Amino acid sequence: MERAYYVTTPIYYISGNPHIGHAYTTVVADVLARTARTIGPAFFLTGTDEHGQKVANAAAAAGKTPQTWCDELVPRWQSLFAAYHVAYDDFIRTTQQRHEHVVQRVFSALRERGDVYLGTYEGWYCVADETFWLESKLVAGKCPTCGRDVQWLSEDDWFFALSKYAPRLIEHYRAHPDWVRPQSVYNEMMALLEEGLEDFSISRSTFDWGIPIPDGSGVIYVWFDALLNYITAIGWSVDDARFHRFWPARVQLVGKEIARFHTLVWPAVLWALGEEAPEIVFAHGWITVEGQKMGKSLGNAVDPFALADRFGADSLRYFLLREAPFGSDFSYSDTKIAQRHNSDLGNDFGNLVHRTLSMLQRYCGGIVPPAGEAPVLERFAGLPLRVRNATLDLRFRESLEAIWELVTALNRTIEERKPWTLHKEERKRELDALLYELCEGIRRLAVLLHPVMPERMEELWQRLGAGTPIGQAWEDAFAQRIAPGTLTTLREPLFPRIDPAEE
Ligand code: ME8
């Protein structure tokens, strides 16, 4: 059985409503999965992280049990992803039995091996980030990530023997300099490794909202529980054949604030279980507001539902991938989204489509004419490979820039070859060839842009009267070409103009 392209997002804490930052990582994973599916099987996992003190506190504040709270919030997260046209293959919830049972099995297996052992923990803890901090890492006595107060905890805990894996981690980092990306995060993690790693507590006895420790008291630490979702969802220890079809994951996407857990702890847990580390962990940058990470707790979160209503989810997907090189932070602004929408989607691409379909109506009754020479398309024959390589290498901006070269070339060919003059001078063969080339060109653009803007591109295929080559290799979709005689439809613009000043 062919190995599948396995891509994951973090599982999100459901301590509140989702914001555009959560949509961001999930949309990126969706674009990767949709692109990977054009060349083979792919599996895309997302979900929710439902245990821990933070979720328990949020539920208590709302006067609900944690389970009721989670059950009520999960549909909100799922509808967010639906609103953003995300097609995941599985949505895992850490309160599901399929997860809880396997996490307990992992705990017991590691205890037997001696990688999980009983000790006493004393130290500083940040509830908001569910993270322990060494005193030396605190900033003015507060959490270095979110700036909030930390608590002193002292309890008998189960520990994971992370320090034992430090030499193997260093070796792995040296042998696979690309396994943590971008480079800045790799360097940061390598520096932490060189400082040395400590064993850390993986149990809690001060509250009970978590997976119970097998044959003991207390619950399993939420991060230990959460990381395991990536393998419980694909059948670790339950269905070996399925597990090995997906693992090791091709790409695990995370925000850079949780790189530490995914690139220092996670591989060690996997090795303790006799499994391989993921191939790539990509720790992307933050969407910021006035220089600060957008987040629920800072009160600067932007409602992703309202945003999708205003701009259209596909336009936002485009913006998120196009705005900054993947990995870097970028600041959120309505004006910037509106400008991108109007210039790239409305003017460049949308006008190309609208002009082509209007000329087709005017000169050919909406019917695709016979093909002739197509010099622009010939020049761009290598585009599928270029776009696929850039996308699967997580260089989304480059990938979109490459597609825009074809958009620009087709717009330019209209200006240069002037179909209106060809029509006036009754040079029918040349006019037909040009209109055919434009129709086929926009069909190809829809093929390449489908992973990024699936709903709008399916609409475009319909207007073109063309089939929907979803999941087909792009080279095959290119080779099929639109049939002369196909009836096209002219409708309202694909990306109607948005007033950037409007609030
Ligand atoms: O950390 N910019 O969950 P979480 C970009 N449950 N991405 C952002 C973002 C922003 N401003 N805000 C959030 C957790 N994200 C744990 C993860 S995984 C085993 C457990 C995205 O709800 C980004 O992917 O705090 C970030 O890492 C994730 O949401 C954090 O979500």
XYZ file of C-alpha atoms and ligand atoms in Angstrom:
534
model
C 0.000 0.000 0.000
C 1.382 3.403 -1.006
C 2.477 5.703 1.857
C 0.098 8.621 2.206
C 1.097 12.249 2.534
C 0.153 12.845 6.160
C -0.271 16.459 7.265
C -1.406 17.696 10.676
C -2.295 20.956 12.426
C -2.065 21.548 16.158
C -5.222 20.504 17.961
C -6.778 23.689 19.268
C -7.716 24.453 22.868
C -11.403 25.007 23.069
C -11.231 27.504 25.850
C -13.075 30.014 23.677
C -14.081 30.857 20.133
C -11.694 30.366 17.243
C -9.986 33.308 15.570
C -8.301 33.885 12.243
C -4.964 32.484 13.568
C -6.590 29.073 13.942
C -8.072 29.307 10.479
C -4.585 30.151 9.168
C -2.779 26.935 10.106
C -5.774 24.828 9.121
C -6.093 26.483 5.706
C -2.378 25.927 5.056
C -2.753 22.232 5.888
C -5.759 22.084 3.567
C -3.787 23.595 0.688
C -1.011 21.053 1.232
C -3.430 18.127 1.395
C -5.353 19.238 -1.695
C -2.105 19.636 -3.628
C -0.691 16.322 -2.409
C -3.927 14.549 -3.385
C -3.270 15.420 -7.029
C -0.292 13.056 -7.039
C -1.220 10.384 -4.532
C -3.067 9.548 -1.344
C -3.064 12.141 1.423
C -4.469 12.339 4.921
C -5.166 15.580 6.740
C -5.820 15.627 10.477
C -7.002 18.463 12.675
C -8.985 18.580 15.911
C -9.443 19.936 19.408
C -7.402 19.762 22.604
C -10.039 19.412 25.279
C -8.284 18.605 28.551
C -6.265 20.646 31.015
C -6.780 23.418 33.467
C -7.295 26.126 30.873
C -10.316 24.398 29.325
C -11.593 23.393 32.788
C -11.357 27.032 33.930
C -13.214 28.283 30.862
C -15.986 25.733 31.443
C -16.226 26.643 35.141
C -16.465 30.345 34.290
C -19.400 29.509 32.009
C -21.025 27.401 34.731
C -20.746 24.199 32.707
C -19.058 20.849 33.106
C -15.930 20.634 30.949
C -17.446 17.890 28.813
C -20.643 19.868 28.132
C -18.581 22.941 27.385
C -16.430 21.023 24.871
C -19.411 19.337 23.253
C -21.028 22.720 22.741
C -17.922 24.391 21.345
C -16.669 21.723 18.969
C -19.364 22.418 16.329
C -18.286 26.066 16.329
C -14.752 24.995 15.402
C -15.970 22.563 12.804
C -18.192 25.187 11.239
C -15.244 27.572 11.115
C -13.301 25.076 9.050
C -16.313 24.438 6.816
C -16.723 28.200 6.342
C -13.094 28.321 5.177
C -13.648 25.438 2.728
C -11.335 23.139 4.649
C -11.683 19.449 3.756
C -9.974 17.525 6.547
C -9.996 13.731 6.560
C -10.366 13.395 10.299
C -11.150 15.629 13.255
C -9.861 14.238 16.516
C -11.141 15.254 19.942
C -8.943 14.300 22.867
C -12.017 13.330 24.898
C -12.819 10.558 22.441
C -12.301 7.002 23.626
C -10.173 6.107 20.630
C -7.681 8.674 21.927
C -8.000 8.239 25.700
C -7.471 4.477 25.621
C -4.355 4.696 23.526
C -2.870 7.515 25.623
C -3.269 5.298 28.684
C -1.623 2.455 26.812
C 1.307 4.722 25.929
C 1.654 5.782 29.545
C 1.749 2.174 30.751
C 4.171 1.082 28.029
C 6.586 3.900 28.843
C 6.317 3.203 32.570
C 7.305 -0.404 31.912
C 10.302 0.745 29.892
C 11.364 3.158 32.636
C 10.887 6.228 30.419
C 8.045 7.308 32.708
C 8.906 7.257 36.435
C 7.664 8.699 39.750
C 9.406 11.786 41.243
C 8.662 15.112 42.936
C 8.043 18.227 40.933
C 8.509 21.733 42.210
C 8.475 24.663 39.873
C 6.719 27.526 38.098
C 3.708 26.881 35.931
C 1.756 29.087 33.520
C -1.881 28.014 33.341
C -2.691 29.998 30.182
C 0.059 28.233 28.233
C -0.126 24.979 30.239
C 3.664 25.119 30.482
C 6.338 24.730 33.144
C 9.117 27.290 33.218
C 12.567 27.248 34.767
C 13.087 30.214 37.059
C 15.867 31.426 34.770
C 13.446 31.666 31.828
C 10.872 33.886 33.591
C 10.774 37.509 32.521
C 10.384 39.801 35.539
C 8.913 36.805 37.359
C 6.228 36.259 34.701
C 5.593 33.791 31.893
C 8.048 34.546 29.042
C 5.445 33.705 26.368
C 2.321 35.512 27.508
C 3.563 37.778 30.316
C 1.048 36.471 32.850
C 1.636 35.428 36.464
C 2.995 31.937 37.033
C 2.131 29.615 39.954
C 4.468 27.648 42.182
C 3.556 23.959 42.026
C 4.862 21.212 44.265
C 3.598 17.684 43.851
C 4.567 14.048 43.431
C 4.417 13.519 39.730
C 5.153 11.096 36.971
C 8.082 12.228 34.865
C 9.077 11.626 31.278
C 12.808 10.876 30.873
C 13.442 13.547 28.243
C 17.080 14.176 29.211
C 17.959 10.627 28.205
C 17.051 11.485 24.593
C 19.117 14.672 24.342
C 22.118 13.034 22.589
C 19.838 11.350 20.042
C 18.042 14.642 19.461
C 21.311 16.442 18.792
C 22.361 13.701 16.409
C 18.986 13.870 14.645
C 19.180 17.661 14.298
C 22.652 17.413 12.795
C 21.725 14.622 10.383
C 18.480 16.317 9.252
C 19.113 20.034 9.098
C 15.773 20.504 7.307
C 13.541 18.631 9.674
C 12.636 21.748 11.654
C 11.749 24.727 9.539
C 12.160 27.628 9.113
C 15.896 27.834 9.807
C 15.415 30.417 12.571
C 13.349 27.942 14.599
C 15.812 25.138 13.907
C 18.607 27.331 15.283
C 16.593 28.310 18.328
C 15.756 24.691 19.139
C 19.335 23.576 18.592
C 20.464 26.256 21.072
C 17.970 24.949 23.653
C 19.238 21.437 23.067
C 22.809 22.523 23.611
C 21.796 24.140 26.923
C 20.527 20.725 28.019
C 17.071 19.221 28.550
C 15.402 18.247 31.802
C 12.953 15.458 32.492
C 9.490 16.910 32.901
C 6.325 16.105 34.767
C 3.537 14.461 32.801
C 0.923 14.087 35.534
C -1.333 16.387 37.560
C -3.019 15.760 40.868
C -4.432 19.222 41.627
C -7.382 18.935 39.256
C -9.083 16.093 37.444
C -9.997 17.264 33.926
C -7.735 14.940 31.990
C -7.098 11.341 31.081
C -6.796 9.274 34.286
C -3.398 7.745 34.978
C -3.721 3.969 34.663
C -3.676 2.236 38.081
C -2.846 5.444 39.897
C -4.067 8.812 40.975
C -4.199 12.045 39.036
C -4.471 12.792 35.337
C -2.023 12.903 32.448
C -0.514 16.314 31.637
C -2.452 17.931 28.821
C 0.540 18.368 26.518
C 1.556 14.730 26.795
C -2.041 13.747 26.053
C -2.342 16.250 23.193
C 0.842 15.380 21.293
C -0.243 11.778 21.076
C -3.301 12.751 18.986
C -1.128 12.627 15.880
C -0.696 8.879 16.272
C -3.871 7.847 18.096
C -5.924 9.216 15.176
C -4.189 6.940 12.688
C -4.431 3.749 14.668
C -1.200 3.442 16.628
C -1.247 0.072 18.462
C -4.743 -0.595 17.108
C -4.271 -0.962 13.351
C -0.589 -1.296 12.459
C -1.093 -1.423 8.703
C -3.066 1.811 8.772
C -0.583 3.457 11.095
C 2.364 2.635 8.841
C 0.541 3.906 5.795
C 0.610 7.388 7.369
C 3.499 7.529 9.807
C 5.994 9.244 9.845
C 3.994 12.378 9.067
C 5.228 14.268 6.038
C 4.541 17.704 7.547
C 3.395 18.776 10.985
C 2.343 22.415 11.030
C 2.504 24.394 14.248
C 2.770 28.009 15.347
C 6.269 28.920 16.497
C 5.210 29.286 20.168
C 4.708 25.518 20.380
C 7.811 24.492 18.433
C 9.520 23.384 21.647
C 6.907 20.710 22.369
C 6.910 19.471 18.801
C 10.622 19.423 18.079
C 12.226 18.598 21.449
C 9.615 16.546 23.334
C 7.572 14.918 20.575
C 10.425 13.090 18.785
C 11.686 11.759 22.121
C 8.229 10.381 22.990
C 8.058 8.749 19.579
C 11.496 7.191 19.955
C 10.567 5.916 23.404
C 7.669 4.147 21.649
C 9.965 2.766 18.962
C 8.548 5.049 16.257
C 10.188 7.550 13.914
C 10.168 11.336 14.245
C 8.021 13.239 11.725
C 9.761 14.227 8.501
C 9.169 17.967 8.849
C 7.865 20.165 11.634
C 7.154 23.599 10.208
C 6.750 26.262 12.900
C 5.121 29.199 11.163
C 4.994 32.841 12.222
C 2.202 34.759 13.877
C -0.556 36.968 12.642
C 0.051 40.039 14.742
C -1.967 43.102 15.740
C 0.124 46.160 16.584
C 3.197 43.951 16.929
C 1.567 41.432 19.291
C 0.448 37.892 18.544
C -3.251 37.798 17.875
C -4.893 35.631 20.527
C -8.052 34.989 22.486
C -6.544 36.081 25.763
C -5.064 39.374 24.563
C -8.479 40.505 23.386
C -7.170 41.383 19.913
C -8.635 38.381 18.086
C -10.477 38.931 14.818
C -13.725 37.046 14.259
C -13.073 34.726 11.319
C -16.768 34.268 10.504
C -17.374 37.997 10.039
C -14.238 38.208 7.941
C -15.312 35.373 5.639
C -18.701 37.079 5.188
C -17.096 40.335 4.198
C -14.302 39.173 1.893
C -15.218 35.619 0.953
C -13.320 32.705 2.495
C -11.374 31.940 -0.699
C -10.101 35.483 -0.900
C -8.871 35.202 2.706
C -7.222 31.873 1.987
C -5.389 33.588 -0.857
C -4.406 36.507 1.373
C -3.065 34.252 4.146
C -0.794 32.394 1.745
C 0.244 35.326 -0.388
C 0.860 38.011 2.191
C 4.172 36.874 3.709
C 6.757 34.159 3.094
C 5.511 31.168 5.070
C 7.328 31.156 8.391
C 7.374 34.928 8.944
C 5.040 36.975 11.119
C 2.696 39.369 9.385
C 0.406 42.021 10.697
C -3.328 41.829 10.328
C -5.170 44.668 8.629
C -8.558 44.872 6.907
C -7.154 47.393 4.476
C -4.373 45.063 3.373
C -6.834 42.232 2.823
C -9.100 44.521 0.780
C -6.163 45.759 -1.307
C -4.954 42.235 -2.111
C -8.486 41.204 -2.932
C -9.057 44.143 -5.263
C -5.692 44.139 -6.992
C -4.743 40.477 -7.389
C -8.121 38.775 -7.422
C -10.460 41.512 -8.658
C -8.203 43.253 -11.199
C -5.576 40.795 -12.414
C -7.353 37.478 -12.254
C -11.035 38.430 -12.065
C -10.799 40.845 -14.989
C -8.997 38.285 -17.101
C -11.863 35.865 -16.538
C -14.542 38.473 -17.052
C -13.011 39.897 -20.226
C -12.497 36.452 -21.697
C -16.033 35.275 -21.028
C -17.539 38.593 -22.225
C -15.584 38.474 -25.496
C -16.647 34.900 -25.946
C -20.284 35.998 -25.594
C -19.829 38.945 -27.903
C -17.835 37.256 -30.654
C -18.827 33.557 -30.456
C -22.215 33.349 -28.698
C -20.471 31.996 -25.593
C -19.175 28.926 -27.426
C -15.522 27.890 -27.167
C -14.080 28.269 -30.694
C -11.658 25.892 -32.460
C -8.107 25.844 -31.139
C -5.092 27.266 -32.963
C -1.630 28.250 -31.932
C -1.252 28.946 -28.223
C 2.172 30.477 -27.677
C 1.511 31.670 -24.124
C 0.309 28.280 -22.947
C 3.286 26.627 -24.587
C 5.602 28.922 -22.700
C 3.974 27.912 -19.419
C 3.871 24.152 -20.005
C 6.232 23.580 -17.052
C 4.042 25.491 -14.599
C 2.362 22.500 -12.857
C 5.701 21.110 -11.750
C 6.966 24.480 -10.600
C 3.824 25.276 -8.622
C 3.590 21.820 -7.077
C 7.227 21.842 -6.015
C 6.952 25.261 -4.419
C 3.680 24.400 -2.649
C 4.814 21.047 -1.290
C 8.024 22.714 -0.157
C 5.814 25.189 1.774
C 6.864 28.171 -0.327
C 3.293 29.318 -0.913
C 4.047 32.864 -1.851
C 6.445 31.735 -4.581
C 3.900 29.275 -5.806
C 1.260 31.998 -6.183
C 3.742 34.356 -7.782
C 4.523 31.686 -10.371
C 0.797 31.307 -11.133
C 0.469 35.071 -11.426
C 3.094 35.089 -14.189
C 0.563 33.219 -16.310
C -2.234 35.610 -15.261
C -0.062 38.542 -16.326
C 0.976 36.898 -19.590
C -2.644 36.202 -20.565
C -3.704 39.766 -19.735
C -0.792 41.042 -21.778
C -1.647 38.880 -24.764
C -5.129 40.433 -24.841
C -3.574 43.914 -24.965
C -1.050 42.911 -27.607
C -3.201 40.803 -29.903
C -6.295 43.031 -29.542
C -9.233 40.677 -30.117
C -11.557 43.645 -30.821
C -9.391 44.572 -33.818
C -9.220 40.968 -35.005
C -13.017 40.914 -34.841
C -13.392 44.191 -36.725
C -10.977 43.047 -39.410
C -12.738 39.678 -39.617
C -9.551 37.709 -38.952
C -11.619 34.868 -37.613
C -8.957 32.171 -37.407
C -6.653 34.371 -35.330
C -9.533 35.534 -33.131
C -10.649 31.932 -32.516
C -7.128 30.835 -31.632
C -6.722 33.698 -29.208
C -10.081 33.171 -27.497
C -9.425 29.459 -27.246
C -6.049 30.120 -25.702
C -7.626 32.462 -23.151
C -10.354 29.967 -22.223
C -7.899 27.131 -21.852
C -5.565 29.451 -19.955
C -8.151 30.360 -17.348
C -9.183 26.719 -17.062
C -5.558 25.882 -16.270
C -5.371 28.692 -13.771
C -8.425 27.222 -12.058
C -6.631 23.853 -11.891
C -3.555 25.340 -10.241
C -5.504 27.654 -7.947
C -8.044 25.078 -6.842
C -6.142 24.043 -3.664
C -6.035 27.673 -2.553
C -9.516 28.811 -3.640
C -11.568 25.639 -4.060
C -15.054 27.139 -4.056
C -14.355 29.996 -6.479
C -12.413 27.745 -8.861
C -15.205 25.174 -8.968
C -17.537 28.034 -9.817
C -15.153 29.071 -12.589
C -15.036 25.566 -14.053
C -18.824 25.628 -14.143
C -18.860 28.928 -15.994
C -16.395 27.428 -18.452
C -18.617 24.390 -18.895
C -15.504 22.323 -18.168
C -15.192 19.188 -16.045
C -13.878 19.449 -12.498
C -10.514 17.677 -12.453
C -10.311 17.501 -8.653
C -7.619 15.181 -7.393
C -6.265 14.614 -10.902
C -2.557 15.118 -11.628
C -2.183 18.655 -12.942
C -0.227 17.475 -15.967
C -3.177 15.230 -16.954
C -5.662 18.029 -16.292
C -3.582 20.295 -18.538
C -3.409 17.675 -21.297
C -7.192 17.310 -21.448
C -7.878 20.809 -22.807
C -11.280 22.388 -23.106
C -13.325 21.038 -26.018
C -14.238 23.448 -28.830
C -18.036 23.782 -28.881
C -18.305 23.967 -25.068
C -20.928 26.459 -23.922
C -19.655 29.018 -21.396
C -21.667 31.292 -19.122
C -21.061 34.915 -18.228
C -22.019 35.816 -14.661
C -21.209 38.471 -12.093
C -17.483 38.997 -11.273
C -15.813 36.132 -9.382
C -14.269 38.588 -6.917
C -16.492 41.665 -6.629
C -14.669 44.833 -5.607
C -14.568 45.632 -1.903
C -14.369 49.150 -0.537
C -11.202 49.182 1.630
C -12.542 52.053 3.745
C -15.754 50.296 4.718
C -15.822 48.971 8.299
O -1.345 25.559 21.535
N -1.013 33.554 14.299
O -3.595 25.331 21.070
P -4.049 26.818 20.701
C -0.805 32.388 13.676
N -3.639 22.976 22.152
N -1.255 31.201 14.132
C -1.965 31.209 15.268
C -2.220 32.400 15.970
C -1.714 33.623 15.439
N -1.913 34.793 16.018
N -2.940 32.089 17.052
C -3.134 30.741 17.037
C -2.369 24.913 21.504
N -2.540 30.200 15.956
C -2.341 23.440 21.872
C -1.684 22.666 20.760
S -0.902 20.381 19.620
C -0.529 18.862 20.125
C -1.553 21.182 21.007
C -2.533 28.779 15.584
O -5.529 26.810 20.693
C -1.105 28.242 15.504
O -1.100 27.067 14.759
O -3.366 27.807 21.562
C -0.835 27.928 16.957
O 0.265 27.063 17.177
C -2.136 27.277 17.343
O -3.142 28.041 16.645
C -2.332 27.315 18.862
O -3.611 26.964 19.189
